[in-house]
Amino acid sequence: MTQDTNLYRLFAERFPADKAACAIETLEGHYYSWDDIEHASARMANLLASLDLTPGARVAVQVEKSPEALLLYLATLRAGFVYLPLNTAYREGEIAYFVENAAPDVVVCSPANFGWVSKIAFTNGAKHVYTLGDDRTGSLLERAAWFDDTFETVPRAPDDLAAILYTSGTTGRSKGAMLSHGNLASNARVLHEFWGWGEREGGDVLLHALPIFHVHGLFVASHAALYSGSKMIWMAKFDARDVLHQLPRATVFMGVPTYYVRLLAEPGLEREVCRNMRLFISGSAPLLSETFEAFRERTGHTILERYGMSETVMLISNPYHGDAASMRRAGTVGVPLPEVTVRVVDDDAQPSRPGEIGHIQVKGPNVFAGYWRMPEKTAEEFTDDGFFKTGDVGKFDEHGYVHIVGRSKDLIISGGYNVYPKEIEGFIDEMDGVAESAVIGVPHPDFGEAVVAVIVPRAGAQAPDERTVIDALKQRIANFKVPKRVHLVAELPRNTMGKVQKNLLRERFK
Ligand code: MLC
Ligand code: AMP
């Protein structure tokens, strides 16, 4: 091994000198010091190390948000295994796919789900299934309590895998984006500098309201705090009133645009509650200019919008340093981060000029190692000269800022969660009385985009009504993917190539 870049070691070396200081504080009044993080993650790492797993073994985790869930992530890094977080909204069919595809040796689930999750896990070759509740309960903690609270973090090379995040492409099922210790470390370091962590006298306090099974909450938010030795105020889930309550004690907040829309709906959002705030960051979905402006008006703070994805972590960001009001621009995601190369190309792969819209491509130490056990898919998504095709469409403006104007991938982003129409259409098309369907995203005041299904009934059959379709889908897929509305039409509009013209449907049903 040339260099030890275990991500946990990188964090631990930067923990504050006073290890008894508070690292995580929950709204329920539980406190975790930096020592607690070190020792509790050591116990879990010792447990994982005792299981005789092969290097690179996957640890799949579907649990409610809790400090212990974060400690399990850190323990997995420490023990040199690969962390696979799963959205708590996923249902049996979805979990079965991920477990079959990723073949984890260890699965950790909520106590309430042990019955069905363990069945899926053991059927697919997992050797160990533990439970972890959001109230410090479960077999994982019971077992870990038997182990020593010190652990020699396993050395990892930059290319060794740290995590797999499932994400979908335009076709087929989800793909596991493989992120290495090097990918995550470089992004943590770059964002630390770029967003001015550690520059404020007295340090930062991150108000952490995001879920921790995706890039935003797990990597961007938690890593920023761990890398800078900053305290986190830990919310089990986003709630606008709770956020307002905690804001006066915080200096940094991160959220998807829906969080800002909901905060603006609270009369209590005003300058006074933001008096200690240094930075508000938005990402994962487009932030409307009106939200950006309204937030500035009410709080005096200019939201910093940034752009990222599972395969690349963060790649573009509005500036932190300099005059916020003029440097952070509504409707743009900012400039490429240091060490990250971004280009916009036309359909013939020729570089677009400023102002010209094209495909956004990226290269850099942040870009993932490929899709888990899918070399062909990986090859399809990279250019010959090594750039990753983001599937997002945009342009550089004359100031070098990137504007995202659309997506070449058929994707809906609802409240910051990705929904792939093809997956939902597959389930609807299997239903009785359905000839075919199209799933689209329409503007939604709260979620940004809302999922809507347009169904062509089968000739001569009884068409399913909206309630039946929604109820049937709720049994099978995560709630956030379930259409909010269902419309019946005689036929779907198609172009001369036979392709469904979703733009026309979006226009008609918006
Ligand atoms: C919940 N529901 C959603 C939804 N979240 N529907 C559509 N889209 C969503 N995002 C469902 C609920 O199950 C419920 O269904 C109904 O909508 C109303 O629920 P709610 O109480 O309003 O929802 P809530 O629990 O408050 O959740 C909303 C939310 C949450 C916005 C707080 O979705 C959230 O935290 N989103 C953040 C997602 C995120 O972290 N994304 C980062 C991805 S990383 P019913 O049927 O029961 O009424 C990434 C890369 C990058 O993209 O760049 O960062
Ligand atoms: P995911 O696959 O969940 O990582 O989602 C990544 C996608 O979210 C990107 O490809 C973009 O389409 C979208 N995204 C992330 N941040 C932004 C942003 N600030 N503005 C617009 N889209 C964004």
Coordinates of C-alpha atoms and ligand atoms in Angstrom, one line a residue:
M1 CA 0.0 0.0 0.0
T2 CA 1.4 3.3 -1.1
Q3 CA -0.6 5.6 1.2
D4 CA -3.1 5.1 4.0
T5 CA -6.2 7.2 3.1
N6 CA -8.8 5.5 5.3
L7 CA -11.4 8.3 5.4
Y8 CA -12.0 7.7 9.1
R9 CA -8.3 8.2 9.9
L10 CA -8.5 11.5 8.0
F11 CA -11.4 12.7 10.1
A12 CA -10.0 11.4 13.4
E13 CA -6.7 13.2 12.8
R14 CA -8.7 16.4 12.6
F15 CA -11.0 15.9 15.6
P16 CA -10.6 18.8 18.1
A17 CA -7.9 18.5 20.7
D18 CA -10.6 18.5 23.4
K19 CA -12.1 15.1 22.8
A20 CA -14.6 15.6 25.6
A21 CA -16.2 18.4 23.7
C22 CA -19.6 17.8 22.1
A23 CA -19.6 16.4 18.6
I24 CA -23.3 15.5 18.2
E25 CA -26.2 16.8 20.1
T26 CA -29.7 15.4 19.4
L27 CA -33.0 17.2 19.9
E28 CA -33.8 14.7 22.6
G29 CA -30.9 15.9 24.6
H30 CA -28.4 13.2 24.0
Y31 CA -24.7 14.3 23.7
Y32 CA -21.9 12.5 22.0
S33 CA -18.3 13.7 22.5
W34 CA -15.5 13.1 20.0
D35 CA -14.3 10.4 22.4
D36 CA -17.7 8.8 22.2
I37 CA -17.4 8.8 18.4
E38 CA -14.0 7.2 18.6
H39 CA -15.0 4.5 21.1
A40 CA -18.5 3.6 20.0
S41 CA -17.3 3.3 16.4
A42 CA -14.4 1.2 17.6
R43 CA -16.8 -1.3 19.3
M44 CA -18.8 -1.6 16.1
A45 CA -15.6 -1.9 14.0
N46 CA -14.4 -4.7 16.3
L47 CA -17.7 -6.5 15.9
L48 CA -17.5 -6.2 12.1
A49 CA -13.8 -7.3 12.2
S50 CA -14.7 -10.4 14.2
L51 CA -17.1 -11.7 11.5
D52 CA -14.3 -13.0 9.3
L53 CA -15.5 -11.1 6.3
T54 CA -13.4 -10.9 3.1
P55 CA -11.8 -7.5 2.2
G56 CA -14.3 -5.4 0.3
A57 CA -17.4 -7.0 2.0
R58 CA -20.5 -4.9 1.8
V59 CA -22.5 -3.8 4.9
A60 CA -26.0 -2.9 3.8
V61 CA -27.9 -0.6 6.1
Q62 CA -31.6 0.4 6.1
V63 CA -32.3 2.1 9.4
E64 CA -33.9 5.3 10.7
K65 CA -31.6 8.2 11.2
S66 CA -29.7 8.2 14.5
P67 CA -26.2 9.1 15.7
E68 CA -25.6 5.3 16.0
A69 CA -26.4 4.9 12.3
L70 CA -23.6 7.5 11.6
L71 CA -21.3 5.6 13.9
L72 CA -22.0 2.4 12.0
Y73 CA -21.0 4.1 8.8
L74 CA -17.7 5.2 10.5
A75 CA -17.2 1.8 11.9
T76 CA -17.6 0.3 8.4
L77 CA -14.9 2.7 7.1
R78 CA -12.6 1.9 10.0
A79 CA -12.9 -1.9 9.5
G80 CA -12.2 -1.5 5.8
F81 CA -15.5 -2.7 4.5
V82 CA -17.9 -1.0 2.1
Y83 CA -21.0 0.9 3.3
L84 CA -24.2 0.6 1.4
P85 CA -26.9 2.9 2.8
L86 CA -30.6 2.4 1.7
N87 CA -33.5 4.8 1.8
T88 CA -35.9 3.9 4.7
A89 CA -38.8 4.3 2.3
Y90 CA -37.7 1.3 0.2
R91 CA -40.1 -1.6 0.3
E92 CA -39.5 -5.3 0.0
G93 CA -39.1 -5.5 -3.8
E94 CA -36.7 -2.7 -3.8
I95 CA -34.6 -4.0 -0.9
A96 CA -34.6 -7.5 -2.5
Y97 CA -33.1 -6.1 -5.7
F98 CA -30.3 -4.2 -3.8
V99 CA -29.4 -7.1 -1.6
E100 CA -29.4 -9.5 -4.5
N101 CA -27.3 -7.1 -6.6
A102 CA -24.8 -6.0 -4.0
A103 CA -24.5 -9.3 -2.2
P104 CA -23.7 -7.9 1.3
D105 CA -22.3 -10.1 4.0
V106 CA -23.9 -8.0 6.7
V107 CA -27.3 -6.4 6.7
V108 CA -28.5 -4.0 9.4
C109 CA -32.2 -3.0 9.5
S110 CA -34.8 -1.4 11.8
P111 CA -36.1 -3.8 14.5
A112 CA -39.6 -3.6 13.1
N113 CA -38.4 -4.8 9.7
F114 CA -36.2 -7.7 10.9
G115 CA -38.7 -10.4 9.7
W116 CA -38.8 -9.6 6.1
V117 CA -35.4 -8.0 5.7
S118 CA -33.6 -11.0 7.3
K119 CA -35.5 -13.3 5.0
I120 CA -34.3 -11.4 1.9
A121 CA -30.8 -11.1 3.4
F122 CA -30.3 -14.8 4.2
T123 CA -31.9 -15.9 0.9
N124 CA -29.3 -13.9 -0.9
G125 CA -26.3 -15.2 1.0
A126 CA -25.8 -12.6 3.8
K127 CA -24.2 -14.1 6.8
H128 CA -25.2 -11.7 9.5
V129 CA -28.3 -9.6 10.1
Y130 CA -28.5 -7.1 12.9
T131 CA -31.1 -4.6 14.0
L132 CA -30.6 -0.9 14.9
G133 CA -33.4 1.2 16.3
D134 CA -33.4 5.0 16.4
D135 CA -33.6 4.9 20.2
R136 CA -30.2 3.1 20.9
T137 CA -31.8 -0.3 20.7
G138 CA -31.2 -3.4 18.6
S139 CA -28.9 -6.4 18.3
L140 CA -26.1 -4.4 16.7
L141 CA -25.5 -2.3 19.8
E142 CA -26.1 -5.3 22.1
R143 CA -23.4 -7.3 20.3
A144 CA -21.0 -4.4 19.9
A145 CA -21.2 -3.7 23.6
W146 CA -19.2 -6.9 24.2
F147 CA -16.2 -5.6 22.2
D148 CA -13.3 -3.4 23.1
D149 CA -13.6 0.3 22.6
T150 CA -10.3 0.8 20.9
F151 CA -9.7 -0.2 17.3
E152 CA -6.7 0.2 15.0
T153 CA -8.3 1.7 11.9
V154 CA -7.5 -0.5 8.9
P155 CA -5.2 1.2 6.3
R156 CA -7.0 1.8 2.9
A157 CA -5.5 2.9 -0.4
P158 CA -7.1 5.8 -2.2
D159 CA -8.8 3.5 -4.7
D160 CA -10.2 1.1 -2.1
L161 CA -14.0 1.3 -2.0
A162 CA -15.7 3.1 0.9
A163 CA -19.3 3.1 -0.2
I164 CA -21.8 2.0 -2.8
L165 CA -24.7 4.3 -3.5
Y166 CA -27.6 3.0 -5.7
T167 CA -28.8 5.3 -8.4
S168 CA -30.7 4.7 -11.6
G169 CA -29.9 5.5 -15.2
T170 CA -32.2 6.0 -18.1
T171 CA -32.8 2.3 -18.6
G172 CA -33.0 -0.8 -16.4
R173 CA -32.7 -1.2 -12.7
S174 CA -30.6 0.8 -10.2
K175 CA -26.8 0.8 -10.5
G176 CA -24.5 0.9 -7.6
A177 CA -22.1 3.8 -7.8
M178 CA -18.8 2.7 -6.3
L179 CA -17.1 5.5 -4.3
S180 CA -13.6 5.1 -3.0
H181 CA -11.9 6.5 0.1
G182 CA -9.9 8.8 -2.3
N183 CA -13.1 10.1 -4.0
L184 CA -14.7 11.0 -0.6
A185 CA -11.5 12.3 0.9
S186 CA -10.8 14.7 -2.0
N187 CA -14.4 16.0 -1.9
A188 CA -14.3 16.5 1.8
R189 CA -11.0 18.4 1.6
V190 CA -12.1 20.6 -1.3
L191 CA -15.5 21.5 0.2
H192 CA -13.8 22.3 3.5
E193 CA -11.6 24.9 1.9
F194 CA -14.2 26.2 -0.6
W195 CA -17.0 26.7 1.9
G196 CA -14.8 28.3 4.5
W197 CA -15.1 25.6 7.3
G198 CA -12.8 26.3 10.2
E199 CA -12.4 30.0 9.3
R200 CA -14.9 31.2 11.8
E201 CA -13.7 32.1 15.2
G202 CA -15.3 29.8 17.8
G203 CA -15.9 27.2 15.1
D204 CA -19.0 26.1 13.2
V205 CA -22.1 24.3 14.3
L206 CA -23.9 22.3 11.6
L207 CA -27.7 21.9 11.9
H208 CA -28.1 18.5 10.3
A209 CA -31.6 17.8 9.1
L210 CA -31.0 15.7 6.0
P211 CA -31.5 11.9 5.8
I212 CA -28.2 10.0 5.9
F213 CA -28.7 7.5 3.2
H214 CA -27.8 9.8 0.2
V215 CA -24.8 11.9 -0.8
H216 CA -26.2 15.2 0.6
G217 CA -26.8 14.2 4.2
L218 CA -24.2 11.4 4.6
F219 CA -21.2 12.7 2.6
V220 CA -21.6 16.5 2.1
A221 CA -23.1 17.4 5.5
S222 CA -21.6 14.8 7.9
H223 CA -18.2 14.8 6.2
A224 CA -18.0 18.6 6.4
A225 CA -18.6 18.5 10.2
L226 CA -16.3 15.5 10.8
Y227 CA -13.5 17.0 8.7
S228 CA -13.6 20.3 10.4
G229 CA -14.2 19.0 13.9
S230 CA -17.5 20.9 14.1
K231 CA -20.4 20.1 16.3
M232 CA -23.6 18.8 14.7
I233 CA -27.1 19.5 16.0
W234 CA -28.7 16.3 14.9
M235 CA -32.4 16.2 13.8
A236 CA -34.0 12.8 13.1
K237 CA -35.9 14.4 10.2
F238 CA -36.5 17.7 8.7
D239 CA -39.2 19.8 10.4
A240 CA -39.4 23.5 9.6
R241 CA -40.4 24.5 13.1
D242 CA -37.7 22.5 14.8
V243 CA -35.1 24.0 12.4
L244 CA -36.3 27.6 13.3
H245 CA -35.9 26.6 16.9
Q246 CA -32.4 25.4 16.5
L247 CA -31.1 28.0 14.0
P248 CA -30.0 30.6 16.6
R249 CA -27.5 28.0 17.9
A250 CA -26.2 27.0 14.4
T251 CA -23.8 28.5 11.9
V252 CA -24.3 26.2 8.8
F253 CA -27.5 24.6 7.4
M254 CA -27.8 22.4 4.3
G255 CA -31.0 21.3 2.6
V256 CA -32.9 20.5 -0.5
P257 CA -35.0 23.3 -2.0
T258 CA -38.1 21.9 -0.4
Y259 CA -36.6 22.7 3.0
Y260 CA -36.2 26.3 2.0
V261 CA -39.7 26.5 0.6
R262 CA -41.1 25.1 3.9
L263 CA -38.9 27.4 6.0
L264 CA -40.3 30.4 4.1
A265 CA -43.8 29.3 4.9
E266 CA -43.0 29.8 8.6
P267 CA -43.7 33.3 9.9
G268 CA -40.9 32.9 12.4
L269 CA -38.2 32.9 9.7
E270 CA -36.6 36.3 10.0
R271 CA -33.2 37.8 10.5
E272 CA -33.1 37.4 14.2
V273 CA -33.2 33.6 14.2
C274 CA -30.4 33.6 11.6
R275 CA -28.2 35.9 13.6
N276 CA -25.4 33.4 14.1
M277 CA -25.7 31.8 10.7
R278 CA -22.6 31.8 8.4
L279 CA -24.0 29.8 5.5
F280 CA -27.1 28.3 4.0
I281 CA -26.5 25.7 1.3
S282 CA -29.0 24.2 -1.2
G283 CA -28.6 21.3 -3.6
S284 CA -29.9 18.0 -5.0
A285 CA -32.5 19.7 -7.1
P286 CA -32.9 23.1 -8.8
L287 CA -33.5 26.1 -6.4
L288 CA -36.1 28.4 -7.9
S289 CA -34.9 32.0 -8.2
E290 CA -38.0 33.1 -6.3
T291 CA -37.1 31.0 -3.4
F292 CA -33.5 32.3 -3.5
E293 CA -34.8 35.9 -3.6
A294 CA -37.5 35.5 -1.0
F295 CA -35.0 33.9 1.4
R296 CA -32.6 36.8 1.0
E297 CA -35.4 39.2 1.6
R298 CA -36.5 37.6 4.8
T299 CA -33.2 36.6 6.4
G300 CA -30.5 38.7 4.8
H301 CA -28.7 35.5 3.8
T302 CA -27.8 34.6 0.2
I303 CA -28.3 30.8 -0.2
L304 CA -25.2 29.1 -1.8
E305 CA -26.4 26.6 -4.4
R306 CA -24.2 23.7 -5.4
Y307 CA -24.6 20.7 -7.7
G308 CA -23.6 17.1 -7.3
M309 CA -24.6 13.5 -7.8
S310 CA -24.1 10.0 -6.4
E311 CA -21.4 9.2 -9.0
T312 CA -19.3 12.4 -8.5
V313 CA -20.1 13.7 -5.1
M314 CA -19.9 17.6 -5.5
L315 CA -18.6 19.0 -8.7
I316 CA -19.8 22.6 -9.0
S317 CA -20.6 25.2 -6.4
N318 CA -21.4 28.9 -6.1
P319 CA -18.5 30.7 -4.3
Y320 CA -18.4 31.2 -0.5
H321 CA -15.5 33.6 -0.4
G322 CA -16.1 37.1 -1.7
D323 CA -19.2 39.2 -1.6
A324 CA -22.1 36.7 -1.2
A325 CA -24.7 39.0 -2.7
S326 CA -22.9 39.5 -6.0
M327 CA -21.0 36.2 -6.2
R328 CA -23.8 33.7 -5.4
R329 CA -26.2 33.9 -8.3
A330 CA -29.8 32.7 -8.5
G331 CA -30.4 30.1 -11.2
T332 CA -26.8 29.0 -11.4
V333 CA -25.0 26.2 -9.6
G334 CA -21.7 28.1 -9.7
V335 CA -18.2 27.3 -10.9
P336 CA -16.4 24.0 -11.1
L337 CA -14.8 23.1 -7.7
P338 CA -11.0 23.1 -7.4
E339 CA -9.4 20.0 -8.9
V340 CA -12.6 19.2 -10.8
T341 CA -12.8 19.7 -14.6
V342 CA -16.2 20.3 -16.1
R343 CA -17.1 20.7 -19.8
V344 CA -20.2 21.2 -21.8
V345 CA -20.3 19.5 -25.1
D346 CA -22.8 19.3 -28.0
D347 CA -24.4 16.2 -29.5
D348 CA -21.2 15.6 -31.6
A349 CA -19.0 15.8 -28.5
Q350 CA -17.6 19.2 -29.5
P351 CA -17.1 21.8 -26.7
S352 CA -20.0 24.3 -26.5
R353 CA -19.2 28.0 -26.3
P354 CA -20.4 30.0 -23.3
G355 CA -24.1 30.5 -23.6
E356 CA -24.6 27.3 -25.8
I357 CA -26.5 24.5 -24.2
G358 CA -25.0 21.0 -24.1
H359 CA -24.2 17.9 -22.1
I360 CA -22.4 18.4 -18.8
Q361 CA -19.4 16.1 -18.4
V362 CA -16.9 15.9 -15.5
K363 CA -13.5 14.5 -14.6
G364 CA -11.5 14.6 -11.4
P365 CA -10.6 12.8 -8.2
N366 CA -14.2 13.1 -7.0
V367 CA -15.5 10.9 -9.9
F368 CA -16.5 7.4 -8.9
A369 CA -14.8 4.1 -9.9
G370 CA -17.7 2.7 -11.9
Y371 CA -21.0 0.9 -11.4
W372 CA -20.9 -2.2 -9.2
R373 CA -20.5 -5.3 -11.4
M374 CA -21.7 -3.5 -14.5
P375 CA -18.6 -2.8 -16.6
E376 CA -20.6 -2.3 -19.8
K377 CA -22.8 0.3 -18.2
T378 CA -19.8 2.0 -16.7
A379 CA -18.1 2.1 -20.1
E380 CA -21.2 3.7 -21.7
E381 CA -21.3 6.5 -19.2
F382 CA -17.6 7.6 -19.8
T383 CA -16.2 9.3 -22.8
D384 CA -13.0 7.9 -24.5
D385 CA -11.0 10.7 -22.8
G386 CA -12.3 9.7 -19.3
F387 CA -15.1 12.2 -18.7
F388 CA -18.2 11.0 -16.9
K389 CA -21.5 11.9 -18.6
T390 CA -23.7 13.4 -15.9
G391 CA -26.9 13.2 -17.9
D392 CA -27.6 16.8 -17.0
V393 CA -27.9 19.5 -19.7
G394 CA -26.6 23.0 -19.2
K395 CA -24.4 25.9 -20.2
F396 CA -21.5 28.0 -19.0
D397 CA -22.4 31.7 -18.9
E398 CA -19.9 34.5 -19.7
H399 CA -18.8 34.6 -16.0
G400 CA -17.9 30.9 -16.1
Y401 CA -20.9 29.9 -14.0
V402 CA -22.9 26.8 -14.9
H403 CA -26.6 26.9 -15.4
I404 CA -28.5 23.5 -15.4
V405 CA -31.3 23.8 -17.9
G406 CA -32.6 20.2 -18.1
R407 CA -31.7 16.5 -18.1
S408 CA -31.0 14.2 -21.0
K409 CA -31.9 11.3 -18.5
D410 CA -35.6 10.7 -17.9
L411 CA -35.6 11.6 -14.2
I412 CA -37.9 13.4 -11.8
I413 CA -36.6 15.0 -8.7
S414 CA -39.2 15.2 -6.0
G415 CA -38.3 16.9 -2.7
G416 CA -34.7 16.0 -3.5
Y417 CA -35.4 12.3 -4.1
N418 CA -34.9 10.8 -7.6
V419 CA -37.7 9.0 -9.3
Y420 CA -37.1 7.1 -12.5
P421 CA -40.3 7.1 -14.6
K422 CA -39.3 3.9 -16.4
E423 CA -39.4 2.0 -13.1
I424 CA -42.9 3.3 -12.2
E425 CA -44.2 2.8 -15.7
G426 CA -43.1 -0.9 -15.5
F427 CA -45.3 -1.4 -12.4
I428 CA -48.3 0.4 -13.8
D429 CA -48.1 -1.5 -17.1
E430 CA -48.4 -4.8 -15.3
M431 CA -51.8 -3.7 -13.7
D432 CA -55.1 -5.0 -15.0
G433 CA -56.8 -2.8 -17.5
V434 CA -53.7 -0.9 -18.4
A435 CA -52.5 -0.8 -22.0
E436 CA -49.5 1.5 -21.4
S437 CA -48.4 4.5 -19.3
A438 CA -46.2 7.5 -19.1
V439 CA -44.9 8.9 -15.9
I440 CA -43.9 12.5 -15.8
G441 CA -42.8 15.3 -13.4
V442 CA -44.9 18.4 -13.1
P443 CA -44.1 21.6 -11.2
H444 CA -45.1 21.3 -7.5
P445 CA -45.0 24.2 -5.0
D446 CA -43.5 22.0 -2.2
F447 CA -41.6 19.1 -3.8
G448 CA -40.4 21.1 -6.8
E449 CA -41.6 18.4 -9.1
A450 CA -44.4 15.9 -8.4
V451 CA -44.8 12.5 -10.0
V452 CA -47.9 12.1 -12.2
A453 CA -48.9 9.0 -14.1
V454 CA -50.8 9.1 -17.4
I455 CA -52.4 5.9 -18.3
V456 CA -54.0 4.5 -21.5
P457 CA -56.6 1.9 -20.5
R458 CA -56.7 -1.4 -22.3
A459 CA -59.5 -1.5 -25.0
G460 CA -62.6 -3.2 -23.6
A461 CA -61.2 -3.5 -20.1
Q462 CA -62.2 -1.7 -16.9
A463 CA -59.6 1.1 -16.5
P464 CA -58.2 1.3 -12.9
D465 CA -59.1 4.5 -11.1
E466 CA -56.6 6.8 -9.5
R467 CA -57.1 5.4 -5.9
T468 CA -56.6 1.8 -7.1
V469 CA -53.4 2.7 -8.9
I470 CA -51.9 4.7 -6.0
D471 CA -52.9 2.1 -3.4
A472 CA -51.4 -0.7 -5.5
L473 CA -48.1 1.2 -6.0
K474 CA -47.8 2.0 -2.3
Q475 CA -47.6 -1.7 -1.6
R476 CA -44.7 -2.1 -4.0
I477 CA -42.5 1.0 -4.1
A478 CA -41.2 3.7 -1.8
N479 CA -43.9 6.3 -1.1
F480 CA -42.0 9.2 -2.6
K481 CA -42.1 7.4 -6.0
V482 CA -45.9 6.9 -6.0
P483 CA -47.7 9.3 -8.3
K484 CA -49.6 12.1 -6.6
R485 CA -52.1 12.1 -9.5
V486 CA -53.2 9.6 -12.1
H487 CA -54.8 10.7 -15.4
L488 CA -56.5 8.5 -18.0
V489 CA -56.0 9.3 -21.7
A490 CA -57.1 7.6 -25.0
E491 CA -53.5 7.6 -26.3
L492 CA -50.1 8.9 -25.6
P493 CA -48.7 11.6 -27.9
R494 CA -45.8 10.2 -30.0
N495 CA -43.3 11.7 -32.4
T496 CA -42.5 10.2 -35.8
M497 CA -40.0 7.8 -34.3
G498 CA -42.7 6.4 -32.0
K499 CA -41.2 8.0 -28.9
V500 CA -43.7 9.3 -26.3
Q501 CA -43.6 13.1 -26.2
K502 CA -43.4 13.6 -22.5
N503 CA -42.9 17.4 -22.9
L504 CA -46.5 17.5 -24.3
L505 CA -47.8 15.5 -21.4
R506 CA -46.0 17.8 -19.0
E507 CA -47.5 20.8 -20.6
R508 CA -51.0 19.3 -20.6
F509 CA -51.0 18.1 -17.0
K510 CA -48.9 20.8 -15.3
Ligands
MLC1 C1 -42.1 12.3 1.4 N1 -43.1 12.1 0.5 C2 -42.7 12.5 -0.6 C3 -41.4 13.0 -0.5 N2 -41.0 12.8 0.8 N3 -43.3 12.6 -1.9 C4 -42.6 13.1 -2.9 N4 -41.3 13.5 -2.8 C5 -40.7 13.5 -1.6 N5 -39.4 13.9 -1.5 C6 -44.4 11.6 0.7 C7 -44.7 11.0 2.1 O1 -44.4 9.7 2.1 C8 -46.2 11.3 2.3 O2 -46.9 10.3 1.6 C9 -46.4 12.6 1.6 O3 -45.3 12.6 0.6 C10 -46.3 13.8 2.4 O4 -45.2 13.6 3.3 P1 -44.5 14.8 4.1 O5 -44.8 14.6 5.6 O6 -44.8 16.1 3.5 O7 -43.1 14.4 3.8 P2 -41.9 14.6 4.8 O8 -41.7 13.3 5.6 O9 -41.9 15.9 5.4 O10 -40.6 14.5 3.8 C11 -40.4 15.5 2.9 C12 -38.9 15.9 2.9 C13 -38.1 14.6 2.5 C14 -38.7 17.0 1.8 C15 -38.6 16.4 4.3 O11 -38.6 14.1 1.3 C16 -36.7 14.9 2.5 O12 -36.0 15.0 3.6 N6 -36.0 15.0 1.3 C17 -34.6 15.2 1.2 C18 -34.1 14.2 0.2 C19 -32.6 14.2 0.1 O13 -31.9 14.2 1.1 N7 -32.0 14.2 -1.1 C20 -30.6 14.2 -1.3 C21 -30.2 13.2 -2.4 S1 -28.5 13.3 -2.7 P3 -48.3 9.8 2.1 O14 -48.8 9.0 0.9 O15 -48.1 9.1 3.3 O16 -49.2 11.1 2.3 C22 -28.4 14.0 -4.3 C23 -27.1 14.4 -4.7 C24 -26.9 15.9 -4.4 O17 -29.4 14.2 -4.9 O18 -26.6 16.7 -5.3 O19 -27.1 16.2 -3.2
AMP2 P1 -28.5 11.5 -7.4 O1 -28.5 10.5 -8.5 O2 -29.5 11.3 -6.4 O3 -27.2 11.7 -6.9 O4 -29.0 12.9 -8.1 C1 -28.1 13.7 -8.9 C2 -28.9 14.6 -9.7 O5 -29.5 15.6 -8.9 C3 -28.0 15.4 -10.7 O6 -27.6 14.6 -11.8 C4 -28.9 16.6 -11.0 O7 -29.8 16.2 -12.0 C5 -29.6 16.8 -9.7 N1 -29.1 17.9 -9.0 C6 -28.2 17.9 -7.9 N2 -28.0 19.2 -7.5 C7 -28.7 20.0 -8.3 C8 -28.9 21.4 -8.4 N3 -28.3 22.3 -7.6 N4 -29.6 21.9 -9.4 C9 -30.2 21.1 -10.3 N5 -30.1 19.7 -10.2 C10 -29.4 19.2 -9.3

